[in-house]
PDB file of C-alpha atoms in Angstrom:
ATOM      1  CA  UNK A  20       0.003   0.024   0.004  1.00  0.00           C
ATOM      2  CA  UNK A  21       0.999   3.596  -0.382  1.00  0.00           C
ATOM      3  CA  UNK A  22       1.566   5.928   2.553  1.00  0.00           C
ATOM      4  CA  UNK A  23       1.370   9.644   1.681  1.00  0.00           C
ATOM      5  CA  UNK A  24       3.872  11.709   3.656  1.00  0.00           C
ATOM      6  CA  UNK A  25       2.995  15.366   4.409  1.00  0.00           C
ATOM      7  CA  UNK A  26       5.381  18.197   3.646  1.00  0.00           C
ATOM      8  CA  UNK A  27       6.973  18.556   7.133  1.00  0.00           C
ATOM      9  CA  UNK A  28       7.807  14.850   7.406  1.00  0.00           C
ATOM     10  CA  UNK A  29       9.277  14.268   3.953  1.00  0.00           C
ATOM     11  CA  UNK A  30      12.775  15.146   5.136  1.00  0.00           C
ATOM     12  CA  UNK A  31      12.513  12.228   7.557  1.00  0.00           C
ATOM     13  CA  UNK A  32      11.326   9.855   4.840  1.00  0.00           C
ATOM     14  CA  UNK A  33      14.238  10.219   2.461  1.00  0.00           C
ATOM     15  CA  UNK A  34      12.630  13.218   0.782  1.00  0.00           C
ATOM     16  CA  UNK A  35       9.784  11.124  -0.518  1.00  0.00           C
ATOM     17  CA  UNK A  36       6.157  12.175  -0.653  1.00  0.00           C
ATOM     18  CA  UNK A  37       5.050   8.577  -0.888  1.00  0.00           C
ATOM     19  CA  UNK A  38       6.380   5.407   0.714  1.00  0.00           C
ATOM     20  CA  UNK A  39       5.289   1.923  -0.335  1.00  0.00           C
ATOM     21  CA  UNK A  40       4.912  -0.677   2.405  1.00  0.00           C
ATOM     22  CA  UNK A  41       3.633  -4.236   2.619  1.00  0.00           C
ATOM     23  CA  UNK A  42       1.328  -4.563   5.610  1.00  0.00           C
ATOM     24  CA  UNK A  43      -1.810  -6.286   6.881  1.00  0.00           C
ATOM     25  CA  UNK A  44      -3.187  -3.533   9.121  1.00  0.00           C
ATOM     26  CA  UNK A  45      -2.884   0.214   9.579  1.00  0.00           C
ATOM     27  CA  UNK A  46      -0.671  -0.315  12.638  1.00  0.00           C
ATOM     28  CA  UNK A  47       1.644  -2.666  10.820  1.00  0.00           C
ATOM     29  CA  UNK A  48       1.864  -0.239   7.939  1.00  0.00           C
ATOM     30  CA  UNK A  49       3.067   2.435  10.337  1.00  0.00           C
ATOM     31  CA  UNK A  50       5.516  -0.047  11.841  1.00  0.00           C
ATOM     32  CA  UNK A  51       6.861  -0.778   8.406  1.00  0.00           C
ATOM     33  CA  UNK A  52       7.104   2.937   7.649  1.00  0.00           C
ATOM     34  CA  UNK A  53       8.994   3.797  10.848  1.00  0.00           C
ATOM     35  CA  UNK A  54      11.106   0.668  10.535  1.00  0.00           C
ATOM     36  CA  UNK A  55      12.335   1.942   7.210  1.00  0.00           C
ATOM     37  CA  UNK A  56      12.529   5.589   8.329  1.00  0.00           C
ATOM     38  CA  UNK A  57      13.240   5.607  12.043  1.00  0.00           C
ATOM     39  CA  UNK A  58      13.362   9.374  12.389  1.00  0.00           C
ATOM     40  CA  UNK A  59       9.643   9.519  11.601  1.00  0.00           C
ATOM     41  CA  UNK A  60       8.748   7.670  14.794  1.00  0.00           C
ATOM     42  CA  UNK A  61       9.083  10.629  17.179  1.00  0.00           C
ATOM     43  CA  UNK A  62       7.011  12.770  14.881  1.00  0.00           C
ATOM     44  CA  UNK A  63       4.140  10.287  14.693  1.00  0.00           C
ATOM     45  CA  UNK A  64       4.140   8.725  18.122  1.00  0.00           C
ATOM     46  CA  UNK A  65       4.371   9.868  21.752  1.00  0.00           C
ATOM     47  CA  UNK A  66       7.145   8.342  23.879  1.00  0.00           C
ATOM     48  CA  UNK A  67       4.440   5.943  25.110  1.00  0.00           C
ATOM     49  CA  UNK A  68       3.845   4.712  21.615  1.00  0.00           C
ATOM     50  CA  UNK A  69       0.469   6.353  20.966  1.00  0.00           C
ATOM     51  CA  UNK A  70      -0.185   8.281  17.773  1.00  0.00           C
ATOM     52  CA  UNK A  71       0.296  11.968  18.596  1.00  0.00           C
ATOM     53  CA  UNK A  72      -3.038  13.749  19.135  1.00  0.00           C
ATOM     54  CA  UNK A  73      -2.442  16.174  16.260  1.00  0.00           C
ATOM     55  CA  UNK A  74      -1.620  13.442  13.732  1.00  0.00           C
ATOM     56  CA  UNK A  75      -4.632  12.444  11.626  1.00  0.00           C
ATOM     57  CA  UNK A  76      -4.562   9.198   9.672  1.00  0.00           C
ATOM     58  CA  UNK A  77      -6.849   8.549   6.731  1.00  0.00           C
ATOM     59  CA  UNK A  78      -7.236   5.111   5.294  1.00  0.00           C
ATOM     60  CA  UNK A  79      -8.367   6.082   1.771  1.00  0.00           C
ATOM     61  CA  UNK A  80     -11.097   8.634   2.680  1.00  0.00           C
ATOM     62  CA  UNK A  81     -11.809   7.341   6.207  1.00  0.00           C
ATOM     63  CA  UNK A  82     -10.474   8.772   9.445  1.00  0.00           C
ATOM     64  CA  UNK A  83      -8.823   5.863  11.186  1.00  0.00           C
ATOM     65  CA  UNK A  84     -10.038   7.125  14.592  1.00  0.00           C
ATOM     66  CA  UNK A  85     -13.590   6.424  13.549  1.00  0.00           C
ATOM     67  CA  UNK A  86     -13.099   2.995  11.951  1.00  0.00           C
ATOM     68  CA  UNK A  87     -14.545   0.227  14.170  1.00  0.00           C
ATOM     69  CA  UNK A  88     -11.199  -1.472  14.490  1.00  0.00           C
ATOM     70  CA  UNK A  89      -9.135   1.756  14.366  1.00  0.00           C
ATOM     71  CA  UNK A  90      -5.466   0.990  13.671  1.00  0.00           C
ATOM     72  CA  UNK A  91      -6.166  -2.749  13.715  1.00  0.00           C
ATOM     73  CA  UNK A  92      -8.197  -2.273  10.504  1.00  0.00           C
ATOM     74  CA  UNK A  93      -7.062  -4.635   7.750  1.00  0.00           C
ATOM     75  CA  UNK A  94      -5.561  -3.023   4.643  1.00  0.00           C
ATOM     76  CA  UNK A  95      -5.145  -4.073   0.995  1.00  0.00           C
ATOM     77  CA  UNK A  96      -2.338  -3.468  -1.408  1.00  0.00           C
ATOM     78  CA  UNK A  97      -4.484  -0.941  -3.291  1.00  0.00           C
ATOM     79  CA  UNK A  98      -5.285   1.117  -0.157  1.00  0.00           C
ATOM     80  CA  UNK A  99      -3.698   4.493   0.696  1.00  0.00           C
ATOM     81  CA  UNK A 100      -2.855   5.877   4.069  1.00  0.00           C
ATOM     82  CA  UNK A 101      -2.542   9.657   4.372  1.00  0.00           C
ATOM     83  CA  UNK A 102      -0.732  11.234   7.325  1.00  0.00           C
ATOM     84  CA  UNK A 103      -2.134  14.687   8.018  1.00  0.00           C
ATOM     85  CA  UNK A 104      -0.939  16.897  10.873  1.00  0.00           C
ATOM     86  CA  UNK A 105      -3.736  19.137  12.098  1.00  0.00           C
ATOM     87  CA  UNK A 106      -3.900  22.881  11.441  1.00  0.00           C
ATOM     88  CA  UNK A 107      -5.634  25.321  13.746  1.00  0.00           C
ATOM     89  CA  UNK A 108      -5.041  28.464  15.729  1.00  0.00           C
ATOM     90  CA  UNK A 109      -6.472  31.867  16.299  1.00  0.00           C
ATOM     91  CA  UNK A 110      -5.939  35.392  17.517  1.00  0.00           C
ATOM     92  CA  UNK A 111      -7.142  37.192  20.614  1.00  0.00           C
ATOM     93  CA  UNK A 112      -8.158  35.285  23.682  1.00  0.00           C
TER      94      UNK A 112
ATOM     95  CA  UNK B  16      15.947  35.267   7.589  1.00  0.00           C
ATOM     96  CA  UNK B  17      14.065  32.943   5.287  1.00  0.00           C
ATOM     97  CA  UNK B  18      11.770  34.314   2.659  1.00  0.00           C
ATOM     98  CA  UNK B  19       8.247  33.603   1.514  1.00  0.00           C
ATOM     99  CA  UNK B  20       7.584  34.526  -2.096  1.00  0.00           C
ATOM    100  CA  UNK B  21       3.952  35.207  -2.888  1.00  0.00           C
ATOM    101  CA  UNK B  22       2.441  36.131  -6.254  1.00  0.00           C
ATOM    102  CA  UNK B  23       0.629  39.447  -5.971  1.00  0.00           C
ATOM    103  CA  UNK B  24      -2.649  37.738  -6.857  1.00  0.00           C
ATOM    104  CA  UNK B  25      -2.263  35.296  -3.957  1.00  0.00           C
ATOM    105  CA  UNK B  26      -1.446  38.123  -1.571  1.00  0.00           C
ATOM    106  CA  UNK B  27      -4.529  39.978  -2.687  1.00  0.00           C
ATOM    107  CA  UNK B  28      -6.683  36.879  -2.520  1.00  0.00           C
ATOM    108  CA  UNK B  29      -5.826  35.879   1.062  1.00  0.00           C
ATOM    109  CA  UNK B  30      -6.351  39.457   2.298  1.00  0.00           C
ATOM    110  CA  UNK B  31      -9.672  39.671   0.483  1.00  0.00           C
ATOM    111  CA  UNK B  32     -10.665  36.309   2.064  1.00  0.00           C
ATOM    112  CA  UNK B  33     -10.055  37.807   5.502  1.00  0.00           C
ATOM    113  CA  UNK B  34     -12.189  40.853   4.708  1.00  0.00           C
ATOM    114  CA  UNK B  35     -14.960  38.653   3.381  1.00  0.00           C
ATOM    115  CA  UNK B  36     -15.185  36.491   6.512  1.00  0.00           C
ATOM    116  CA  UNK B  37     -14.795  39.394   8.926  1.00  0.00           C
ATOM    117  CA  UNK B  38     -15.547  39.400  11.876  1.00  0.00           C
ATOM    118  CA  UNK B  39     -14.700  35.742  11.660  1.00  0.00           C
ATOM    119  CA  UNK B  40     -11.270  34.293  10.972  1.00  0.00           C
ATOM    120  CA  UNK B  41     -10.562  32.973   7.539  1.00  0.00           C
ATOM    121  CA  UNK B  42      -8.136  30.167   6.709  1.00  0.00           C
ATOM    122  CA  UNK B  43      -6.605  28.363   3.788  1.00  0.00           C
ATOM    123  CA  UNK B  44      -3.547  26.644   2.425  1.00  0.00           C
ATOM    124  CA  UNK B  45      -0.621  27.903   0.365  1.00  0.00           C
ATOM    125  CA  UNK B  46       0.732  25.617  -2.330  1.00  0.00           C
ATOM    126  CA  UNK B  47       4.206  25.881  -3.806  1.00  0.00           C
ATOM    127  CA  UNK B  48       7.711  24.622  -4.118  1.00  0.00           C
ATOM    128  CA  UNK B  49      10.724  24.868  -1.813  1.00  0.00           C
ATOM    129  CA  UNK B  50      13.229  27.458  -3.016  1.00  0.00           C
ATOM    130  CA  UNK B  51      16.774  28.072  -1.855  1.00  0.00           C
ATOM    131  CA  UNK B  52      15.849  30.372   0.956  1.00  0.00           C
ATOM    132  CA  UNK B  53      12.153  29.560   1.583  1.00  0.00           C
ATOM    133  CA  UNK B  54       8.897  28.615  -0.094  1.00  0.00           C
ATOM    134  CA  UNK B  55       7.881  29.928  -3.490  1.00  0.00           C
ATOM    135  CA  UNK B  56       4.066  29.984  -3.428  1.00  0.00           C
ATOM    136  CA  UNK B  57       2.182  29.336  -6.631  1.00  0.00           C
ATOM    137  CA  UNK B  58      -1.440  29.299  -5.426  1.00  0.00           C
ATOM    138  CA  UNK B  59      -3.678  29.560  -2.402  1.00  0.00           C
ATOM    139  CA  UNK B  60      -6.739  27.529  -1.649  1.00  0.00           C
ATOM    140  CA  UNK B  61      -9.528  28.769   0.625  1.00  0.00           C
ATOM    141  CA  UNK B  62     -10.702  26.424   3.335  1.00  0.00           C
ATOM    142  CA  UNK B  63     -13.694  26.413   5.612  1.00  0.00           C
ATOM    143  CA  UNK B  64     -13.259  27.380   9.277  1.00  0.00           C
ATOM    144  CA  UNK B  65     -14.704  24.548  11.272  1.00  0.00           C
ATOM    145  CA  UNK B  66     -14.538  26.507  14.568  1.00  0.00           C
ATOM    146  CA  UNK B  67     -18.056  27.826  14.172  1.00  0.00           C
ATOM    147  CA  UNK B  68     -18.328  27.872  17.995  1.00  0.00           C
ATOM    148  CA  UNK B  69     -15.717  30.636  18.171  1.00  0.00           C
ATOM    149  CA  UNK B  70     -14.972  31.758  14.628  1.00  0.00           C
ATOM    150  CA  UNK B  71     -14.163  35.347  15.657  1.00  0.00           C
ATOM    151  CA  UNK B  72     -10.926  34.229  17.363  1.00  0.00           C
ATOM    152  CA  UNK B  73     -10.258  30.672  16.356  1.00  0.00           C
ATOM    153  CA  UNK B  74      -9.830  28.677  13.130  1.00  0.00           C
ATOM    154  CA  UNK B  75      -9.403  25.068  12.210  1.00  0.00           C
ATOM    155  CA  UNK B  76      -9.284  23.282   8.868  1.00  0.00           C
ATOM    156  CA  UNK B  77     -11.020  19.947   8.950  1.00  0.00           C
ATOM    157  CA  UNK B  78      -8.514  17.124   8.603  1.00  0.00           C
ATOM    158  CA  UNK B  79     -10.613  15.641   5.798  1.00  0.00           C
ATOM    159  CA  UNK B  80     -10.425  18.902   3.804  1.00  0.00           C
ATOM    160  CA  UNK B  81      -6.740  19.096   4.570  1.00  0.00           C
ATOM    161  CA  UNK B  82      -6.228  15.571   3.286  1.00  0.00           C
ATOM    162  CA  UNK B  83      -8.018  16.549   0.047  1.00  0.00           C
ATOM    163  CA  UNK B  84      -5.859  19.680  -0.263  1.00  0.00           C
ATOM    164  CA  UNK B  85      -2.707  17.688   0.235  1.00  0.00           C
ATOM    165  CA  UNK B  86      -3.828  15.176  -2.391  1.00  0.00           C
ATOM    166  CA  UNK B  87      -4.615  17.936  -4.863  1.00  0.00           C
ATOM    167  CA  UNK B  88      -1.210  19.566  -4.280  1.00  0.00           C
ATOM    168  CA  UNK B  89       0.572  16.290  -4.870  1.00  0.00           C
ATOM    169  CA  UNK B  90      -1.339  15.734  -8.115  1.00  0.00           C
ATOM    170  CA  UNK B  91      -0.360  19.218  -9.314  1.00  0.00           C
ATOM    171  CA  UNK B  92       3.338  18.551  -8.583  1.00  0.00           C
ATOM    172  CA  UNK B  93       3.493  21.050  -5.714  1.00  0.00           C
ATOM    173  CA  UNK B  94       3.375  20.771  -1.930  1.00  0.00           C
ATOM    174  CA  UNK B  95       1.548  22.413   0.921  1.00  0.00           C
ATOM    175  CA  UNK B  96       3.946  25.267   1.615  1.00  0.00           C
ATOM    176  CA  UNK B  97       2.001  26.624   4.522  1.00  0.00           C
ATOM    177  CA  UNK B  98      -1.267  28.116   5.690  1.00  0.00           C
ATOM    178  CA  UNK B  99      -2.861  31.487   6.094  1.00  0.00           C
ATOM    179  CA  UNK B 100      -5.466  32.890   8.430  1.00  0.00           C
ATOM    180  CA  UNK B 101      -6.787  36.202   9.604  1.00  0.00           C
ATOM    181  CA  UNK B 102      -6.842  37.953  12.960  1.00  0.00           C
ATOM    182  CA  UNK B 103     -10.005  40.090  13.145  1.00  0.00           C
ATOM    183  CA  UNK B 104      -9.239  43.273  15.110  1.00  0.00           C
ATOM    184  CA  UNK B 105      -6.014  41.721  16.442  1.00  0.00           C
ATOM    185  CA  UNK B 106      -2.337  42.152  15.411  1.00  0.00           C
ATOM    186  CA  UNK B 107      -0.768  40.143  12.577  1.00  0.00           C
ATOM    187  CA  UNK B 108       1.437  38.271  15.084  1.00  0.00           C
ATOM    188  CA  UNK B 109       1.255  34.646  15.998  1.00  0.00           C
ATOM    189  CA  UNK B 110      -0.580  33.985  19.237  1.00  0.00           C
ATOM    190  CA  UNK B 111      -0.028  31.331  21.851  1.00  0.00           C
ATOM    191  CA  UNK B 112      -2.876  29.373  20.316  1.00  0.00           C
ATOM    192  CA  UNK B 113      -1.298  29.651  16.878  1.00  0.00           C
ATOM    193  CA  UNK B 114       1.948  28.329  18.266  1.00  0.00           C
ATOM    194  CA  UNK B 115       0.413  25.482  20.256  1.00  0.00           C
ATOM    195  CA  UNK B 116      -1.630  24.349  17.243  1.00  0.00           C
ATOM    196  CA  UNK B 117       1.213  24.647  14.708  1.00  0.00           C
ATOM    197  CA  UNK B 118       2.569  21.296  13.643  1.00  0.00           C
ATOM    198  CA  UNK B 119       3.740  21.758  10.037  1.00  0.00           C
ATOM    199  CA  UNK B 120       7.474  22.125  10.705  1.00  0.00           C
ATOM    200  CA  UNK B 121       9.292  23.945   7.972  1.00  0.00           C
ATOM    201  CA  UNK B 122       6.089  25.448   6.621  1.00  0.00           C
ATOM    202  CA  UNK B 123       4.984  29.091   6.459  1.00  0.00           C
ATOM    203  CA  UNK B 124       2.179  30.579   8.458  1.00  0.00           C
ATOM    204  CA  UNK B 125       0.772  33.841   7.056  1.00  0.00           C
ATOM    205  CA  UNK B 126      -1.395  36.067   9.267  1.00  0.00           C
ATOM    206  CA  UNK B 127      -3.383  39.118   8.163  1.00  0.00           C
ATOM    207  CA  UNK B 128      -4.774  41.590  10.629  1.00  0.00           C
ATOM    208  CA  UNK B 129      -8.257  42.732   9.635  1.00  0.00           C
ATOM    209  CA  UNK B 130      -9.140  46.047  11.266  1.00  0.00           C
ATOM    210  CA  UNK B 131     -12.792  46.979  11.222  1.00  0.00           C
ATOM    211  CA  UNK B 132     -13.303  44.781   8.206  1.00  0.00           C
ATOM    212  CA  UNK B 133     -10.304  46.071   6.189  1.00  0.00           C
ATOM    213  CA  UNK B 134      -7.071  44.100   5.616  1.00  0.00           C
ATOM    214  CA  UNK B 135      -4.159  45.811   7.373  1.00  0.00           C
ATOM    215  CA  UNK B 136      -0.729  44.241   7.947  1.00  0.00           C
ATOM    216  CA  UNK B 137       0.133  40.793   6.617  1.00  0.00           C
ATOM    217  CA  UNK B 138       3.079  38.990   8.207  1.00  0.00           C
ATOM    218  CA  UNK B 139       4.703  35.629   7.549  1.00  0.00           C
ATOM    219  CA  UNK B 140       6.366  33.258   9.980  1.00  0.00           C
ATOM    220  CA  UNK B 141       8.156  29.961   9.441  1.00  0.00           C
ATOM    221  CA  UNK B 142       7.773  27.112  11.957  1.00  0.00           C
ATOM    222  CA  UNK B 143      11.354  26.052  12.604  1.00  0.00           C
ATOM    223  CA  UNK B 144      12.633  23.124  14.632  1.00  0.00           C
ATOM    224  CA  UNK B 145      13.366  19.435  14.358  1.00  0.00           C
ATOM    225  CA  UNK B 146      10.514  18.287  16.561  1.00  0.00           C
ATOM    226  CA  UNK B 147       7.337  19.247  18.345  1.00  0.00           C
ATOM    227  CA  UNK B 148       9.386  19.873  21.484  1.00  0.00           C
ATOM    228  CA  UNK B 149      11.902  22.259  19.853  1.00  0.00           C
ATOM    229  CA  UNK B 150       9.687  24.159  17.437  1.00  0.00           C
ATOM    230  CA  UNK B 151       9.802  27.967  17.252  1.00  0.00           C
ATOM    231  CA  UNK B 152       8.199  30.585  15.033  1.00  0.00           C
ATOM    232  CA  UNK B 153      10.560  32.971  13.200  1.00  0.00           C
ATOM    233  CA  UNK B 154       9.576  35.965  11.099  1.00  0.00           C
ATOM    234  CA  UNK B 155       9.930  35.571   7.339  1.00  0.00           C
ATOM    235  CA  UNK B 156      10.659  38.191   4.739  1.00  0.00           C
ATOM    236  CA  UNK B 157       7.546  38.454   2.525  1.00  0.00           C
ATOM    237  CA  UNK B 158       8.453  39.021  -1.092  1.00  0.00           C
ATOM    238  CA  UNK B 159       5.631  39.867  -3.505  1.00  0.00           C
ATOM    239  CA  UNK B 160       5.788  39.332  -7.209  1.00  0.00           C
ATOM    240  CA  UNK B 161       4.855  36.974 -10.015  1.00  0.00           C
TER     241      UNK B 161
END
């Protein structure tokens, strides 16, 4: 399957915007990704191993948080996984 | 100091967006390519502000919309270079909220102050750092031109 890497993380993925992995679930796809590009791990996961709260994962067009099996969801070769850091902010209090 | 190069039409468009959504904050993405000393923006894309509960002082782009923007950028052979938003009746400086919610390291964040509905100062900042724990905002030199 293809994992799409967002702009800020490409430097930690060999400069690639896409990384191909062979995996059976979303979690194992991320394991494959960070196994091949170890520097990505700290950007995607907390020290406790949880996906950072501001990191959104989309399996094709579905938010992984809302899939019944979340990161244990099975994946196919033709699937795509998009990593999308959140964007928010605002001015006066 | 790094630079952010914006076509005049993009500069005008993001300021007009802020005037149009006043007194609410506007937001959107900047697409472009990495240059020697900073991003070279080719286009901007307006996004919806999902913070309808507090749109006068907060903005958020839905992750789903962001995913679609990122996909569109990739298909066009460009990247998400950064984001823009407005500060209605508030300075064009990053706020604590902007900093806490900024996670696109190496990308540009453009802020336009909208004063009484009229675009005033527009400033650009780059999110530097090698990790979430070491990130900092630094001012960028905004260069306009096509």
